[in-house]
CSV table of C-alpha atoms and ligand atoms in Angstrom, one decimal:
chain,number,residue,atom,x,y,z
A,1,UNK,CA,3.9,-1.4,-3.5
A,2,UNK,CA,3.0,1.6,-4.6
A,3,UNK,CA,4.0,4.3,-6.5
A,4,UNK,CA,4.1,7.7,-7.3
A,5,UNK,CA,1.3,9.2,-9.1
A,6,UNK,CA,4.0,10.9,-11.8
A,7,UNK,CA,5.4,6.9,-12.0
A,8,UNK,CA,2.7,5.5,-12.9
A,9,UNK,CA,0.7,9.1,-15.8
A,10,UNK,CA,4.7,7.6,-17.1
A,11,UNK,CA,3.4,3.4,-17.5
A,12,UNK,CA,-0.1,5.6,-18.9
A,13,UNK,CA,1.6,6.3,-21.9
A,14,UNK,CA,3.4,3.7,-22.7
A,15,UNK,CA,0.4,1.6,-22.4
A,16,UNK,CA,-1.4,4.1,-24.5
A,17,UNK,CA,-3.5,5.7,-21.7
A,18,UNK,CA,-3.9,9.7,-22.7
A,19,UNK,CA,-2.8,11.7,-19.9
A,20,UNK,CA,-1.8,16.0,-19.3
A,21,UNK,CA,1.8,17.4,-20.9
A,22,UNK,CA,3.7,17.9,-18.2
A,23,UNK,CA,6.6,16.6,-15.7
A,24,UNK,CA,8.1,15.8,-12.0
A,25,UNK,CA,9.8,18.7,-10.2
A,26,UNK,CA,11.7,18.4,-6.7
A,27,UNK,CA,12.7,22.2,-6.6
A,28,UNK,CA,11.0,25.5,-7.8
A,29,UNK,CA,13.1,25.8,-10.4
A,30,UNK,CA,12.7,23.1,-11.7
A,31,UNK,CA,8.9,22.8,-12.2
A,32,UNK,CA,9.4,26.9,-13.5
A,33,UNK,CA,11.9,24.7,-15.9
A,34,UNK,CA,8.5,22.2,-16.7
A,35,UNK,CA,6.1,24.3,-16.7
A,36,UNK,CA,7.2,26.9,-19.2
A,37,UNK,CA,7.4,25.3,-22.3
A,38,UNK,CA,4.1,23.6,-22.3
A,39,UNK,CA,3.1,27.2,-22.9
A,40,UNK,CA,0.2,27.8,-21.6
A,41,UNK,CA,-2.6,29.8,-19.7
A,42,UNK,CA,-3.2,27.1,-16.5
A,43,UNK,CA,-1.0,24.9,-15.2
A,44,UNK,CA,-1.8,22.4,-11.9
A,45,UNK,CA,0.2,21.4,-9.6
A,46,UNK,CA,0.4,18.3,-7.2
A,47,UNK,CA,2.1,16.8,-4.4
A,48,UNK,CA,3.6,13.5,-5.4
A,49,UNK,CA,2.7,11.8,-2.1
A,50,UNK,CA,1.8,7.8,-1.6
A,51,UNK,CA,-2.2,8.8,-1.2
A,52,UNK,CA,-5.3,10.4,-2.5
A,53,UNK,CA,-7.1,13.1,-0.9
A,54,UNK,CA,-4.9,15.8,-1.9
A,55,UNK,CA,-7.5,17.8,-3.3
A,56,UNK,CA,-9.3,18.2,-0.4
A,57,UNK,CA,-6.2,19.2,1.5
A,58,UNK,CA,-4.5,22.0,0.1
A,59,UNK,CA,-2.3,19.4,-2.6
A,60,UNK,CA,-3.9,19.9,-6.2
A,61,UNK,CA,-3.3,24.0,-7.6
A,62,UNK,CA,-4.5,25.4,-10.3
A,63,UNK,CA,-2.3,29.0,-11.1
A,64,UNK,CA,-2.2,30.9,-14.1
A,65,UNK,CA,2.0,31.5,-15.2
A,66,UNK,CA,5.2,29.9,-14.2
A,67,UNK,CA,6.3,31.9,-12.3
A,68,UNK,CA,2.7,30.9,-9.6
A,69,UNK,CA,4.2,27.5,-10.6
A,70,UNK,CA,7.1,28.4,-8.5
A,71,UNK,CA,5.7,29.1,-5.7
A,72,UNK,CA,3.1,27.0,-5.3
A,73,UNK,CA,6.1,24.6,-5.0
A,74,UNK,CA,7.6,26.4,-2.7
A,75,UNK,CA,4.8,26.8,0.2
A,76,UNK,CA,4.5,23.0,-1.3
A,77,UNK,CA,7.9,21.1,-0.4
A,78,UNK,CA,8.4,19.7,2.9
A,79,UNK,CA,5.3,20.3,4.3
A,80,UNK,CA,3.5,17.7,5.3
A,81,UNK,CA,0.4,18.1,3.8
A,82,UNK,CA,-2.9,16.1,5.8
A,83,UNK,CA,-5.7,14.5,3.3
A,84,UNK,CA,-8.4,12.5,4.4
A,85,UNK,CA,-6.0,9.2,3.1
A,86,UNK,CA,-2.8,10.0,5.0
A,87,UNK,CA,-4.2,10.5,8.9
A,88,UNK,CA,-3.6,13.0,11.2
A,89,UNK,CA,-0.3,13.6,10.7
A,90,UNK,CA,0.0,13.6,7.0
A,91,UNK,CA,2.8,13.0,4.9
A,92,UNK,CA,6.1,14.9,3.9
A,93,UNK,CA,5.7,16.2,-0.1
A,94,UNK,CA,9.4,16.0,-1.8
A,95,UNK,CA,8.0,15.7,-4.9
A,96,UNK,CA,6.0,17.4,-7.0
A,97,UNK,CA,4.6,16.9,-11.1
A,98,UNK,CA,3.3,20.3,-12.7
A,99,UNK,CA,1.3,19.5,-15.9
A,100,UNK,CA,-1.5,21.6,-17.9
A,101,UNK,CA,-4.3,22.2,-16.5
A,102,UNK,CA,-7.0,20.4,-18.3
A,103,UNK,CA,-10.8,22.1,-19.4
A,104,UNK,CA,-13.0,19.7,-17.2
A,105,UNK,CA,-16.6,18.6,-19.0
A,106,UNK,CA,-17.2,15.8,-16.8
A,107,UNK,CA,-15.3,13.4,-14.6
A,108,UNK,CA,-15.6,9.5,-14.8
A,109,UNK,CA,-14.1,6.9,-12.2
A,110,UNK,CA,-12.5,3.3,-13.7
A,111,UNK,CA,-11.1,1.6,-12.8
A,112,UNK,CA,-9.9,-2.7,-12.8
A,113,UNK,CA,-9.4,-3.7,-9.2
A,114,UNK,CA,-9.5,-7.9,-7.9
A,115,UNK,CA,-12.3,-9.2,-6.6
A,116,UNK,CA,-11.4,-11.8,-4.1
A,117,UNK,CA,-14.5,-13.6,-3.9
A,118,UNK,CA,-14.9,-14.5,-7.7
A,119,UNK,CA,-11.5,-14.3,-8.3
A,120,UNK,CA,-11.3,-12.1,-11.2
A,121,UNK,CA,-10.6,-9.5,-12.5
A,122,UNK,CA,-13.4,-6.4,-12.6
A,123,UNK,CA,-13.8,-3.1,-14.6
A,124,UNK,CA,-15.3,-0.7,-12.2
A,125,UNK,CA,-17.0,2.0,-13.6
A,126,UNK,CA,-18.7,5.1,-12.5
A,127,UNK,CA,-20.3,8.9,-13.6
A,128,UNK,CA,-19.2,9.8,-10.1
A,129,UNK,CA,-15.9,10.7,-10.7
A,130,UNK,CA,-13.5,12.9,-8.8
A,131,UNK,CA,-15.6,11.6,-5.8
A,132,UNK,CA,-14.5,9.1,-3.1
A,133,UNK,CA,-16.0,5.7,-4.7
A,134,UNK,CA,-16.3,3.8,-1.4
A,135,UNK,CA,-19.0,6.6,-0.4
A,136,UNK,CA,-21.0,6.4,-3.6
A,137,UNK,CA,-20.6,2.8,-3.7
A,138,UNK,CA,-22.6,3.1,0.4
A,139,UNK,CA,-24.5,5.6,-0.8
A,140,UNK,CA,-25.4,4.8,-4.1
A,141,UNK,CA,-24.1,1.9,-5.6
A,142,UNK,CA,-26.5,1.9,-8.7
A,143,UNK,CA,-24.0,4.5,-10.0
A,144,UNK,CA,-21.2,2.1,-10.0
A,145,UNK,CA,-21.0,0.2,-13.3
A,146,UNK,CA,-18.8,-3.5,-13.1
A,147,UNK,CA,-17.8,-6.3,-15.7
A,148,UNK,CA,-15.7,-8.8,-14.1
A,149,UNK,CA,-12.9,-10.8,-16.6
A,150,UNK,CA,-11.8,-13.5,-17.2
A,151,UNK,CA,-8.1,-13.9,-16.6
A,152,UNK,CA,-7.3,-16.3,-18.3
A,153,UNK,CA,-9.0,-14.5,-21.7
A,154,UNK,CA,-8.2,-11.4,-20.7
A,155,UNK,CA,-10.5,-7.9,-22.0
A,156,UNK,CA,-12.4,-7.9,-25.3
A,157,UNK,CA,-13.9,-4.6,-27.2
A,158,UNK,CA,-17.3,-5.5,-26.1
A,159,UNK,CA,-16.1,-6.1,-22.1
A,160,UNK,CA,-15.0,-2.4,-23.0
A,161,UNK,CA,-17.8,-1.7,-24.6
A,162,UNK,CA,-20.7,-3.0,-21.8
A,163,UNK,CA,-19.0,-0.4,-19.7
A,164,UNK,CA,-19.6,2.3,-21.7
A,165,UNK,CA,-23.2,1.4,-21.9
A,166,UNK,CA,-23.2,0.8,-18.5
A,167,UNK,CA,-22.1,4.2,-18.1
A,168,UNK,CA,-24.1,5.6,-20.6
A,169,UNK,CA,-22.0,7.5,-22.8
A,170,UNK,CA,-22.7,8.9,-26.7
A,171,UNK,CA,-22.1,6.7,-28.8
A,172,UNK,CA,-19.2,9.4,-30.6
A,173,UNK,CA,-16.9,8.2,-27.0
A,174,UNK,CA,-17.7,4.3,-27.2
A,175,UNK,CA,-15.1,3.6,-28.8
A,176,UNK,CA,-12.3,5.8,-27.7
A,177,UNK,CA,-13.5,4.8,-23.7
A,178,UNK,CA,-13.3,1.2,-25.4
A,179,UNK,CA,-9.6,1.7,-26.0
A,180,UNK,CA,-9.1,3.5,-22.3
A,181,UNK,CA,-10.2,0.6,-20.6
A,182,UNK,CA,-8.3,-2.3,-22.8
A,183,UNK,CA,-4.8,-0.3,-22.7
A,184,UNK,CA,-6.0,0.1,-19.0
A,185,UNK,CA,-6.6,-3.7,-18.3
A,186,UNK,CA,-3.8,-4.8,-20.1
A,187,UNK,CA,-1.4,-2.8,-17.8
A,188,UNK,CA,-3.1,-4.2,-15.1
A,189,UNK,CA,-2.6,-7.4,-16.7
A,190,UNK,CA,1.2,-7.4,-18.0
A,191,UNK,CA,2.7,-5.7,-15.3
A,192,UNK,CA,1.2,-7.9,-12.4
A,193,UNK,CA,-1.1,-5.0,-10.5
A,194,UNK,CA,-2.9,-5.5,-7.7
A,195,UNK,CA,-5.0,-2.6,-8.5
A,196,UNK,CA,-5.4,0.5,-11.2
A,197,UNK,CA,-7.0,3.5,-11.1
A,198,UNK,CA,-7.8,6.9,-13.1
A,199,UNK,CA,-10.3,9.5,-10.6
A,200,UNK,CA,-11.0,11.2,-11.9
A,201,UNK,CA,-10.8,10.2,-15.8
A,202,UNK,CA,-12.2,13.4,-17.8
A,203,UNK,CA,-14.1,14.7,-20.9
A,204,UNK,CA,-12.6,17.5,-21.7
A,205,UNK,CA,-13.7,20.7,-23.3
A,206,UNK,CA,-13.1,19.5,-26.6
A,207,UNK,CA,-14.4,16.2,-25.6
A,208,UNK,CA,-11.3,13.9,-25.5
A,209,UNK,CA,-10.4,11.4,-22.7
A,210,UNK,CA,-7.6,12.5,-21.1
A,211,UNK,CA,-6.2,11.0,-16.7
A,212,UNK,CA,-6.2,13.6,-15.3
A,213,UNK,CA,-5.2,11.0,-12.4
A,214,UNK,CA,-3.1,8.2,-11.8
A,215,UNK,CA,-2.7,5.1,-9.1
A,216,UNK,CA,-1.0,2.2,-10.0
A,217,UNK,CA,-0.5,-0.7,-6.8
A,218,UNK,CA,1.6,-4.1,-7.6
A,219,UNK,CA,1.1,-7.2,-6.4
A,220,UNK,CA,4.5,-7.7,-5.1
A,221,UNK,CA,5.1,-11.2,-5.3
A,222,UNK,CA,4.5,-10.6,-9.1
A,223,UNK,CA,8.1,-7.6,-8.1
A,224,UNK,CA,10.1,-10.3,-9.6
A,225,UNK,CA,9.3,-10.1,-13.0
A,226,UNK,CA,9.8,-6.6,-13.4
A,227,UNK,CA,12.9,-5.0,-12.4
A,228,UNK,CA,12.6,-1.4,-13.8
A,229,UNK,CA,9.0,-1.5,-11.6
A,230,UNK,CA,10.5,-2.4,-8.3
A,231,UNK,CA,13.3,-0.3,-9.5
A,232,UNK,CA,10.1,2.8,-8.5
A,233,UNK,CA,9.9,1.8,-5.1
A,234,UNK,CA,9.7,5.5,-2.7
A,235,UNK,CA,10.7,4.6,0.5
A,236,UNK,CA,10.6,8.0,2.0
A,237,UNK,CA,6.4,6.5,1.9
A,238,UNK,CA,7.6,3.2,3.6
A,239,UNK,CA,7.6,2.5,7.0
A,240,UNK,CA,11.2,2.5,8.7
A,241,UNK,CA,10.6,-1.1,9.9
A,242,UNK,CA,9.1,-2.5,7.3
A,243,UNK,CA,11.8,-1.5,5.1
A,244,UNK,CA,13.8,-3.6,7.8
A,245,UNK,CA,11.6,-6.4,8.2
A,246,UNK,CA,12.0,-7.2,4.1
A,247,UNK,CA,15.6,-6.3,4.2
A,248,UNK,CA,15.6,-9.9,6.8
A,249,UNK,CA,13.0,-11.6,4.7
A,250,UNK,CA,11.1,-11.0,7.6
A,251,UNK,CA,7.4,-10.3,7.2
A,252,UNK,CA,6.1,-7.9,9.0
A,253,UNK,CA,3.1,-5.2,8.8
A,254,UNK,CA,2.7,-2.5,12.1
A,255,UNK,CA,-0.3,-2.0,13.6
A,256,UNK,CA,-1.1,0.4,16.2
A,257,UNK,CA,-1.7,-2.2,19.4
A,258,UNK,CA,1.1,-2.6,22.1
A,259,UNK,CA,1.3,-7.0,21.8
A,260,UNK,CA,4.1,-7.4,19.9
A,261,UNK,CA,4.0,-10.6,17.8
A,262,UNK,CA,6.4,-13.1,16.6
A,263,UNK,CA,5.1,-16.3,15.0
A,264,UNK,CA,6.7,-18.2,12.2
A,265,UNK,CA,3.4,-18.9,9.8
A,266,UNK,CA,1.0,-16.2,8.1
A,267,UNK,CA,-1.9,-18.1,9.0
A,268,UNK,CA,-0.8,-19.0,13.3
A,269,UNK,CA,0.1,-15.2,12.6
A,270,UNK,CA,-3.7,-13.8,11.8
A,271,UNK,CA,-4.6,-16.8,14.7
A,272,UNK,CA,-2.7,-15.1,17.2
A,273,UNK,CA,-3.7,-11.9,16.1
A,274,UNK,CA,-7.4,-12.6,16.5
A,275,UNK,CA,-6.6,-14.0,19.9
A,276,UNK,CA,-4.9,-11.2,21.2
A,277,UNK,CA,-7.8,-8.9,20.0
A,278,UNK,CA,-10.1,-11.9,21.4
A,279,UNK,CA,-8.5,-11.2,24.7
A,280,UNK,CA,-9.1,-7.5,25.1
A,281,UNK,CA,-5.7,-6.0,23.6
A,282,UNK,CA,-4.3,-5.0,20.6
A,283,UNK,CA,-1.9,-6.8,18.4
A,284,UNK,CA,1.3,-4.5,18.1
A,285,UNK,CA,1.8,-6.2,14.4
A,286,UNK,CA,2.1,-8.6,12.5
A,287,UNK,CA,5.2,-10.7,12.4
A,288,UNK,CA,6.0,-14.0,10.6
A,289,UNK,CA,9.6,-14.9,11.1
A,290,UNK,CA,9.1,-17.7,7.8
A,291,UNK,CA,13.1,-19.3,7.4
A,292,UNK,CA,12.7,-21.8,10.0
A,293,UNK,CA,12.7,-19.6,12.4
A,294,UNK,CA,16.6,-19.6,13.1
A,295,UNK,CA,18.9,-17.1,15.4
A,296,UNK,CA,20.0,-14.4,13.4
A,297,UNK,CA,15.7,-14.1,12.8
A,298,UNK,CA,15.2,-14.3,15.9
A,299,UNK,CA,17.7,-11.5,16.8
A,300,UNK,CA,16.3,-9.7,13.8
A,301,UNK,CA,13.1,-9.7,15.2
A,302,UNK,CA,13.4,-8.7,18.4
A,303,UNK,CA,14.9,-5.5,17.5
A,304,UNK,CA,12.3,-4.9,15.4
A,305,UNK,CA,9.8,-5.4,17.6
A,306,UNK,CA,12.1,-4.2,20.5
A,307,UNK,CA,12.4,-0.3,17.7
A,308,UNK,CA,8.2,-0.1,18.1
A,309,UNK,CA,7.7,2.1,20.8
A,310,UNK,CA,4.2,1.1,20.9
A,311,UNK,CA,5.5,-2.5,22.2
A,312,UNK,CA,4.8,-2.9,26.3
A,313,UNK,CA,4.7,-7.1,25.8
A,314,UNK,CA,5.9,-10.0,23.5
A,315,UNK,CA,3.8,-12.8,22.9
A,316,UNK,CA,6.4,-15.6,20.7
A,317,UNK,CA,4.2,-18.5,19.1
A,318,UNK,CA,6.1,-21.9,17.7
A,319,UNK,CA,4.6,-24.1,15.9
A,320,UNK,CA,7.9,-27.2,15.4
A,321,UNK,CA,7.1,-28.2,11.7
A,322,UNK,CA,9.8,-28.9,10.5
A,323,UNK,CA,11.8,-26.8,12.1
A,324,UNK,CA,12.3,-27.9,16.0
A,325,UNK,CA,11.1,-26.2,18.7
A,326,UNK,CA,14.8,-26.9,20.7
A,327,UNK,CA,16.5,-25.1,18.0
A,328,UNK,CA,14.1,-22.4,18.1
A,329,UNK,CA,14.7,-22.4,21.9
A,330,UNK,CA,18.6,-21.5,20.8
A,331,UNK,CA,17.6,-18.7,18.7
A,332,UNK,CA,15.5,-16.9,21.1
A,333,UNK,CA,17.5,-17.8,23.8
A,334,UNK,CA,21.0,-16.7,22.0
A,335,UNK,CA,18.3,-13.5,20.7
A,336,UNK,CA,19.2,-11.8,24.3
A,337,UNK,CA,22.7,-11.8,23.8
A,338,UNK,CA,22.3,-9.8,21.0
A,339,UNK,CA,19.4,-7.2,21.8
A,340,UNK,CA,18.2,-5.5,25.1
A,341,UNK,CA,14.6,-6.9,26.0
A,342,UNK,CA,13.0,-4.0,27.8
A,343,UNK,CA,9.0,-5.9,28.2
A,344,UNK,CA,8.2,-8.9,29.0
A,345,UNK,CA,8.5,-12.1,26.9
A,346,UNK,CA,5.7,-14.7,26.4
A,347,UNK,CA,6.3,-17.9,24.9
A,348,UNK,CA,4.8,-20.6,23.7
A,349,UNK,CA,6.0,-23.6,21.6
A,350,UNK,CA,4.6,-26.0,20.4
A,351,UNK,CA,5.1,-29.7,18.5
A,352,UNK,CA,8.3,-31.4,17.5
A,353,UNK,CA,11.0,-31.0,20.2
A,354,UNK,CA,8.3,-28.3,21.9
A,355,UNK,CA,9.2,-30.0,25.9
A,356,UNK,CA,13.2,-30.2,25.2
A,357,UNK,CA,12.2,-26.4,23.9
A,358,UNK,CA,10.2,-25.3,26.6
A,359,UNK,CA,12.4,-26.8,29.4
A,360,UNK,CA,15.3,-25.1,27.9
A,361,UNK,CA,13.6,-21.4,27.9
A,362,UNK,CA,12.7,-22.5,31.3
A,363,UNK,CA,16.8,-23.2,32.2
A,364,UNK,CA,17.7,-19.7,30.6
A,365,UNK,CA,18.3,-17.7,32.8
A,366,UNK,CA,16.3,-15.1,31.5
A,367,UNK,CA,12.5,-14.4,33.0
A,368,UNK,CA,10.7,-15.1,30.1
A,369,UNK,CA,6.6,-16.5,31.0
A,370,UNK,CA,6.1,-19.5,29.6
A,371,UNK,CA,2.8,-20.7,27.9
A,372,UNK,CA,0.7,-23.7,27.6
A,373,UNK,CA,-1.7,-23.6,24.6
A,374,UNK,CA,-2.4,-20.0,22.4
A,375,UNK,CA,-5.4,-19.3,24.7
A,376,UNK,CA,-2.8,-19.4,28.2
A,377,UNK,CA,-0.5,-16.9,26.1
A,378,UNK,CA,-3.0,-14.2,24.9
A,379,UNK,CA,-4.1,-14.6,28.7
A,380,UNK,CA,-1.0,-14.0,29.6
A,381,UNK,CA,0.4,-11.7,27.7
A,382,UNK,CA,-2.8,-9.3,27.8
A,383,UNK,CA,-2.4,-9.5,31.7
A,384,UNK,CA,0.8,-9.1,32.1
A,385,UNK,CA,0.6,-5.5,29.5
A,386,UNK,CA,-2.7,-4.6,31.6
A,387,UNK,CA,0.3,-4.9,34.8
A,388,UNK,CA,2.3,-2.3,33.0
A,389,UNK,CA,0.1,-0.5,32.7
A,390,UNK,CA,-0.6,0.3,35.6
A,391,UNK,CA,-4.0,-2.0,35.6
A,392,UNK,CA,-6.0,-4.2,37.9
B,1,GDP,P1,-6.3,13.7,-5.3
B,1,GDP,O1,-7.7,14.8,-4.9
B,1,GDP,O2,-5.7,12.6,-4.6
B,1,GDP,O3,-7.1,12.9,-5.9
B,1,GDP,O4,-6.2,14.1,-6.5
B,1,GDP,P2,-6.3,14.7,-8.0
B,1,GDP,O5,-5.6,14.3,-8.9
B,1,GDP,O6,-7.3,13.4,-8.7
B,1,GDP,O7,-7.4,15.6,-8.4
B,1,GDP,C1,-8.3,16.4,-7.4
B,1,GDP,C2,-9.4,16.8,-8.4
B,1,GDP,O8,-9.0,17.9,-8.6
B,1,GDP,C3,-9.9,16.4,-9.8
B,1,GDP,O9,-11.4,15.5,-9.3
B,1,GDP,C4,-10.1,18.1,-10.5
B,1,GDP,O10,-11.6,17.9,-10.0
B,1,GDP,C5,-9.0,18.7,-9.4
B,1,GDP,N1,-8.1,19.4,-10.8
B,1,GDP,C6,-7.1,17.9,-11.2
B,1,GDP,N2,-6.5,18.6,-11.9
B,1,GDP,C7,-7.4,19.2,-12.7
B,1,GDP,C8,-7.1,20.0,-13.7
B,1,GDP,O11,-5.8,20.1,-14.6
B,1,GDP,N3,-8.1,21.1,-14.4
B,1,GDP,C9,-9.0,20.7,-14.2
B,1,GDP,N4,-10.2,21.8,-14.3
B,1,GDP,N5,-9.4,20.3,-13.0
B,1,GDP,C10,-8.3,20.2,-11.6
B,2,MN,MN1,-7.8,11.7,-7.4
């Protein structure tokens, strides 16, 4: 789960990481009321969307009076902000963050990421803050300092100091930097994050560190332990079909292809997507129906697939282990009474009672296309798709 910058900064404050003074606003008059008591000469207005690169897209504006803050907010709210990270359709701006502007001396990148190959959280830092870190990693990897941390032991001051030395910070900055890095790791660990990033962590002209930007991603599997974090979820920022799926306990990720997939089991769902690609097409989604593939799940999965305009054919791939294929077949058959399925459906059943299930589907009266094995299923669905889109 992602949250907004203004929410991440509240958490930073709670963990002792310095952030600029300011507050969130949903209208130009609210923004004025946030700006005025700050009593400074320069303000920053920042669009709150779940995407970075706002600086490049016009989503970060520096202005010089509360009135100008109001004007900047008026020009930002309600627009679809396009940044290098949003895609061409952009993201709707519904909130802004208004802050005192900071006089920047230098910008540092600081993050805690999860390195899956090492199976460890890693402290990652660079003097090239404010820039696209992927670009820094690709072009000048020597400018990135990495310090792997033991998940059981956590972070020690010497880990953070090593990073400070790697960045060649002045000796007077080592102690404040160490404190921020340790607090950042504490936040990452205590709140079950998958990523915490400050880009940029700035050194101000008066010699203090301030987190100018804040990005936090949470591990969804840990959210049940943090009701107050779960409450920060902003549904406006999420794919509507993914919200619908999560309400029905279906794991679903929308993708760009035309073949809708309905599979039981995450691993099998991944394999199904792979073989569709191998056969020359693209999956429209990842979908794991989980929960024993009951009728209700199948109905909901079909509803999700049919709500995606891109889906031109469906591939159902079920492996009957604990769940029996004849039960699934019954579920698919019944689902047809509840959902208007307007595209060809290829079904592959394997495992417990596969023969019974397949026979039920063949006799159901619906024009299901029964496949024999995963490769056959993928070949058939790709061929149908090509036929539907006017190919040979
Ligand atoms: P992002 O582009 O979405 O990552 O948004 P950031 O919060 O990182 O802001 C982008 C850039 O705007 C920063 O790298 C800074 O260069 C600039 N910026 C943001 N806030 C301030 C500020 O208070 N003072 C100054 N001088 N620049 C700022
Ligand atoms: Mn940033």
